[in-house]
mmCIF file of C-alpha atoms in Angstrom:
data_model
loop_
_atom_site.group_PDB
_atom_site.id
_atom_site.type_symbol
_atom_site.label_atom_id
_atom_site.label_comp_id
_atom_site.label_asym_id
_atom_site.label_seq_id
_atom_site.Cartn_x
_atom_site.Cartn_y
_atom_site.Cartn_z
ATOM 1 C CA UNK A 6 42.144 76.967 71.890
ATOM 2 C CA UNK A 7 44.711 76.850 69.073
ATOM 3 C CA UNK A 8 47.741 74.603 69.529
ATOM 4 C CA UNK A 9 51.146 75.365 67.966
ATOM 5 C CA UNK A 10 51.821 73.528 64.729
ATOM 6 C CA UNK A 11 54.677 71.055 64.372
ATOM 7 C CA UNK A 12 56.568 73.438 62.081
ATOM 8 C CA UNK A 13 56.350 76.233 64.654
ATOM 9 C CA UNK A 14 57.558 73.876 67.412
ATOM 10 C CA UNK A 15 60.506 72.923 65.200
ATOM 11 C CA UNK A 16 61.414 76.589 64.719
ATOM 12 C CA UNK A 17 61.230 77.276 68.467
ATOM 13 C CA UNK A 18 63.091 74.155 69.555
ATOM 14 C CA UNK A 19 66.655 75.559 69.171
ATOM 15 C CA UNK A 20 65.804 78.548 71.355
ATOM 16 C CA UNK A 21 64.168 76.368 74.018
ATOM 17 C CA UNK A 22 67.197 74.058 74.096
ATOM 18 C CA UNK A 23 69.614 76.996 74.330
ATOM 19 C CA UNK A 24 67.697 78.454 77.258
ATOM 20 C CA UNK A 25 67.662 75.079 79.011
ATOM 21 C CA UNK A 26 71.412 74.629 78.551
ATOM 22 C CA UNK A 27 72.096 78.148 79.789
ATOM 23 C CA UNK A 28 70.262 77.374 83.024
ATOM 24 C CA UNK A 29 69.196 80.050 85.515
ATOM 25 C CA UNK A 30 70.654 83.549 85.365
ATOM 26 C CA UNK A 31 73.982 83.872 87.173
ATOM 27 C CA UNK A 32 73.674 85.310 90.656
ATOM 28 C CA UNK A 33 75.560 88.434 91.565
ATOM 29 C CA UNK A 34 78.690 88.494 93.738
ATOM 30 C CA UNK A 35 78.517 87.706 97.442
ATOM 31 C CA UNK A 36 79.796 91.202 98.233
ATOM 32 C CA UNK A 37 80.997 94.200 96.232
ATOM 33 C CA UNK A 38 81.805 97.773 97.178
ATOM 34 C CA UNK A 39 83.156 100.735 95.213
ATOM 35 C CA UNK A 40 82.479 103.037 98.233
ATOM 36 C CA UNK A 41 80.401 105.480 96.174
ATOM 37 C CA UNK A 42 77.479 105.072 98.613
ATOM 38 C CA UNK A 43 79.599 105.367 101.767
ATOM 39 C CA UNK A 44 80.087 108.555 103.768
ATOM 40 C CA UNK A 45 83.429 110.352 103.514
ATOM 41 C CA UNK A 46 85.681 110.162 106.606
ATOM 42 C CA UNK A 47 83.755 107.136 107.872
ATOM 43 C CA UNK A 48 84.392 103.393 107.980
ATOM 44 C CA UNK A 49 82.328 101.655 105.264
ATOM 45 C CA UNK A 50 79.270 99.612 106.160
ATOM 46 C CA UNK A 51 79.624 95.806 106.298
ATOM 47 C CA UNK A 52 83.293 96.047 107.251
ATOM 48 C CA UNK A 53 85.189 95.603 110.504
ATOM 49 C CA UNK A 54 88.495 97.329 111.213
ATOM 50 C CA UNK A 55 91.051 95.002 112.774
ATOM 51 C CA UNK A 56 93.589 97.801 113.137
ATOM 52 C CA UNK A 57 94.394 101.074 111.383
ATOM 53 C CA UNK A 58 92.541 104.284 110.612
ATOM 54 C CA UNK A 59 90.734 103.105 107.452
ATOM 55 C CA UNK A 60 88.322 105.771 106.144
ATOM 56 C CA UNK A 61 86.465 106.559 102.939
ATOM 57 C CA UNK A 62 88.008 109.495 101.073
ATOM 58 C CA UNK A 63 87.110 111.351 97.893
ATOM 59 C CA UNK A 64 89.250 112.885 95.160
ATOM 60 C CA UNK A 65 88.211 114.128 91.733
ATOM 61 C CA UNK A 66 84.623 113.030 92.346
ATOM 62 C CA UNK A 67 85.690 109.423 93.024
ATOM 63 C CA UNK A 68 85.494 107.690 96.414
ATOM 64 C CA UNK A 69 87.860 105.040 97.737
ATOM 65 C CA UNK A 70 89.026 103.586 101.039
ATOM 66 C CA UNK A 71 92.293 104.949 102.409
ATOM 67 C CA UNK A 72 94.854 103.877 105.011
ATOM 68 C CA UNK A 73 97.099 106.735 106.235
ATOM 69 C CA UNK A 74 100.840 106.666 105.627
ATOM 70 C CA UNK A 75 101.600 106.483 109.341
ATOM 71 C CA UNK A 76 102.131 104.918 111.789
ATOM 72 C CA UNK A 77 104.315 102.192 110.303
ATOM 73 C CA UNK A 78 102.585 98.926 111.180
ATOM 74 C CA UNK A 79 100.551 96.256 109.389
ATOM 75 C CA UNK A 80 96.834 97.057 109.371
ATOM 76 C CA UNK A 81 93.763 95.130 108.259
ATOM 77 C CA UNK A 82 90.033 95.408 107.605
ATOM 78 C CA UNK A 83 87.483 92.586 107.185
ATOM 79 C CA UNK A 84 84.772 92.864 104.538
ATOM 80 C CA UNK A 85 81.769 90.853 103.391
ATOM 81 C CA UNK A 86 80.132 87.874 105.119
ATOM 82 C CA UNK A 87 82.057 84.866 106.412
ATOM 83 C CA UNK A 88 82.568 82.095 103.872
ATOM 84 C CA UNK A 89 82.809 78.334 104.515
ATOM 85 C CA UNK A 90 86.071 77.904 102.602
ATOM 86 C CA UNK A 91 86.008 78.113 98.807
ATOM 87 C CA UNK A 92 85.850 81.682 97.523
ATOM 88 C CA UNK A 93 87.554 84.294 95.390
ATOM 89 C CA UNK A 94 88.252 87.926 96.297
ATOM 90 C CA UNK A 95 89.709 90.870 94.420
ATOM 91 C CA UNK A 96 90.271 94.600 94.672
ATOM 92 C CA UNK A 97 92.207 97.599 93.343
ATOM 93 C CA UNK A 98 95.151 98.943 95.323
ATOM 94 C CA UNK A 99 97.103 102.194 94.994
ATOM 95 C CA UNK A 100 100.358 103.167 96.635
ATOM 96 C CA UNK A 101 103.494 105.190 95.974
ATOM 97 C CA UNK A 102 107.150 104.672 96.756
ATOM 98 C CA UNK A 103 109.226 107.259 98.607
ATOM 99 C CA UNK A 104 112.885 107.068 97.708
ATOM 100 C CA UNK A 105 113.839 103.438 98.302
ATOM 101 C CA UNK A 106 110.831 102.734 100.491
ATOM 102 C CA UNK A 107 107.856 100.816 99.071
ATOM 103 C CA UNK A 108 104.430 99.968 100.532
ATOM 104 C CA UNK A 109 103.104 96.434 100.939
ATOM 105 C CA UNK A 110 99.427 95.580 100.561
ATOM 106 C CA UNK A 111 97.281 92.516 100.164
ATOM 107 C CA UNK A 112 93.955 90.708 100.160
ATOM 108 C CA UNK A 113 93.009 87.538 102.011
ATOM 109 C CA UNK A 114 90.382 84.827 102.468
ATOM 110 C CA UNK A 115 89.534 82.681 105.479
ATOM 111 C CA UNK A 116 89.788 85.194 108.294
ATOM 112 C CA UNK A 117 92.839 86.627 110.054
ATOM 113 C CA UNK A 118 94.774 83.352 109.962
ATOM 114 C CA UNK A 119 93.683 82.455 106.413
ATOM 115 C CA UNK A 120 95.480 82.831 103.088
ATOM 116 C CA UNK A 121 96.781 86.255 102.022
ATOM 117 C CA UNK A 122 98.064 87.446 98.655
ATOM 118 C CA UNK A 123 100.532 90.273 99.223
ATOM 119 C CA UNK A 124 102.258 92.681 96.869
ATOM 120 C CA UNK A 125 105.643 93.769 98.192
ATOM 121 C CA UNK A 126 107.184 96.556 96.152
ATOM 122 C CA UNK A 127 110.386 96.466 98.180
ATOM 123 C CA UNK A 128 110.901 92.746 97.513
ATOM 124 C CA UNK A 129 109.698 93.075 93.908
ATOM 125 C CA UNK A 130 107.552 90.071 94.660
ATOM 126 C CA UNK A 131 104.042 88.681 94.841
ATOM 127 C CA UNK A 132 103.723 86.404 97.863
ATOM 128 C CA UNK A 133 101.211 83.974 99.386
ATOM 129 C CA UNK A 134 100.941 83.650 103.163
ATOM 130 C CA UNK A 135 99.066 81.361 105.545
ATOM 131 C CA UNK A 136 98.611 83.637 108.526
ATOM 132 C CA UNK A 137 102.075 85.159 108.957
ATOM 133 C CA UNK A 138 103.931 82.254 107.346
ATOM 134 C CA UNK A 139 105.111 82.616 103.756
ATOM 135 C CA UNK A 140 103.951 79.753 101.539
ATOM 136 C CA UNK A 141 105.408 80.898 98.214
ATOM 137 C CA UNK A 142 106.723 83.876 96.275
ATOM 138 C CA UNK A 143 107.227 84.876 92.652
ATOM 139 C CA UNK A 144 108.993 87.909 91.120
ATOM 140 C CA UNK A 145 106.731 90.850 90.246
ATOM 141 C CA UNK A 146 107.571 94.397 89.156
ATOM 142 C CA UNK A 147 105.065 96.675 90.866
ATOM 143 C CA UNK A 148 104.367 100.117 89.368
ATOM 144 C CA UNK A 149 104.337 103.009 91.846
ATOM 145 C CA UNK A 150 101.509 105.510 91.417
ATOM 146 C CA UNK A 151 99.281 103.168 89.396
ATOM 147 C CA UNK A 152 96.247 101.189 90.486
ATOM 148 C CA UNK A 153 97.042 97.483 90.815
ATOM 149 C CA UNK A 154 94.489 94.667 90.831
ATOM 150 C CA UNK A 155 94.965 91.693 93.157
ATOM 151 C CA UNK A 156 92.887 88.503 93.000
ATOM 152 C CA UNK A 157 93.081 85.513 95.340
ATOM 153 C CA UNK A 158 91.183 82.242 95.041
ATOM 154 C CA UNK A 159 90.907 79.277 97.399
ATOM 155 C CA UNK A 160 89.273 76.094 96.126
ATOM 156 C CA UNK A 161 88.825 72.637 97.599
ATOM 157 C CA UNK A 162 90.711 69.640 96.264
ATOM 158 C CA UNK A 163 90.646 65.939 97.080
ATOM 159 C CA UNK A 164 93.744 66.368 99.268
ATOM 160 C CA UNK A 165 92.999 69.768 100.802
ATOM 161 C CA UNK A 166 92.922 73.033 98.865
ATOM 162 C CA UNK A 167 94.642 75.019 96.132
ATOM 163 C CA UNK A 168 95.394 78.710 96.699
ATOM 164 C CA UNK A 169 96.002 80.927 93.663
ATOM 165 C CA UNK A 170 96.850 84.565 93.176
ATOM 166 C CA UNK A 171 97.362 87.043 90.372
ATOM 167 C CA UNK A 172 98.138 90.743 89.911
ATOM 168 C CA UNK A 173 97.950 93.206 87.054
ATOM 169 C CA UNK A 174 98.174 96.956 86.496
ATOM 170 C CA UNK A 175 94.994 98.869 85.710
ATOM 171 C CA UNK A 176 94.678 99.440 81.963
ATOM 172 C CA UNK A 177 96.200 96.061 81.118
ATOM 173 C CA UNK A 178 94.265 92.800 80.618
ATOM 174 C CA UNK A 179 93.741 90.443 83.541
ATOM 175 C CA UNK A 180 96.217 87.563 83.131
ATOM 176 C CA UNK A 181 94.610 84.350 81.918
ATOM 177 C CA UNK A 182 96.863 82.320 84.217
ATOM 178 C CA UNK A 183 97.563 82.686 87.919
ATOM 179 C CA UNK A 184 100.910 84.265 88.811
ATOM 180 C CA UNK A 185 101.308 82.043 91.849
ATOM 181 C CA UNK A 186 99.680 78.804 93.016
ATOM 182 C CA UNK A 187 100.226 76.471 95.983
ATOM 183 C CA UNK A 188 98.663 73.180 97.077
ATOM 184 C CA UNK A 189 97.869 72.688 100.739
ATOM 185 C CA UNK A 190 96.997 69.429 102.496
ATOM 186 C CA UNK A 191 94.462 71.079 104.790
ATOM 187 C CA UNK A 192 90.831 72.098 104.174
ATOM 188 C CA UNK A 193 90.282 75.734 103.159
ATOM 189 C CA UNK A 194 89.686 77.819 106.292
ATOM 190 C CA UNK A 195 86.340 79.502 106.895
ATOM 191 C CA UNK A 196 86.108 83.212 107.661
ATOM 192 C CA UNK A 197 85.763 86.693 106.207
ATOM 193 C CA UNK A 198 87.785 88.298 103.432
ATOM 194 C CA UNK A 199 90.167 91.114 104.355
ATOM 195 C CA UNK A 200 92.464 93.789 102.964
ATOM 196 C CA UNK A 201 95.854 94.624 104.442
ATOM 197 C CA UNK A 202 98.421 97.366 104.248
ATOM 198 C CA UNK A 203 101.864 98.268 105.588
ATOM 199 C CA UNK A 204 102.800 101.874 104.617
ATOM 200 C CA UNK A 205 106.591 101.442 104.616
ATOM 201 C CA UNK A 206 106.939 104.451 102.287
ATOM 202 C CA UNK A 207 105.086 106.776 104.651
ATOM 203 C CA UNK A 208 102.417 107.516 102.028
ATOM 204 C CA UNK A 209 98.723 106.470 102.091
ATOM 205 C CA UNK A 210 97.485 103.207 100.586
ATOM 206 C CA UNK A 211 94.156 103.291 98.751
ATOM 207 C CA UNK A 212 91.648 100.503 98.090
ATOM 208 C CA UNK A 213 88.686 100.284 95.724
ATOM 209 C CA UNK A 214 86.291 97.898 93.962
ATOM 210 C CA UNK A 215 86.352 95.151 96.575
ATOM 211 C CA UNK A 216 84.699 91.955 95.383
ATOM 212 C CA UNK A 217 83.933 88.637 97.082
ATOM 213 C CA UNK A 218 82.431 85.792 95.060
ATOM 214 C CA UNK A 219 81.971 82.047 94.901
ATOM 215 C CA UNK A 220 84.440 79.948 92.918
ATOM 216 C CA UNK A 221 83.018 79.479 89.426
#
């Protein structure tokens, strides 16, 4: 049996080291759904409706999840498996204003009473909630009739947890920095991710490209 020569080992060494430093291939997300494999007029698999008539719809050959424009209440849907605390979740959201009325929509981690990032067109604000209690707000100019990305992240700290959120309009780069961040002196709550919607404008709210992942 022929053994590799020292010169050949020397040539291969950089590649071996690079592979070792890179480590194993990154695992995929915990959960993702673009609804292309879900039946129209049905609730998507691996979700649980808390309230509201959420259904998969299709337009122009593209599927998405839709919440009707009425009745006027706050509705929610859980997606993905329950997480122990640290996680990040994102999705695309679409709504339209009607006169001076604007929709509100959001995404959350940690179950129903966890942390929620909410876009409020009427307030011109991006807001973080713990359950129904506001924990912080920053100004944000939402664009009616355009898809908007929302991302929320909860990570453990020595004193409790940090909750961060960001938003950006489709077609623009994801911001490098978080729009809003708060520090909490409690452990991050366990539970499932969720999407929310309040159709104040009386027009449907659409959701797409839901993603749940570990904090990197």
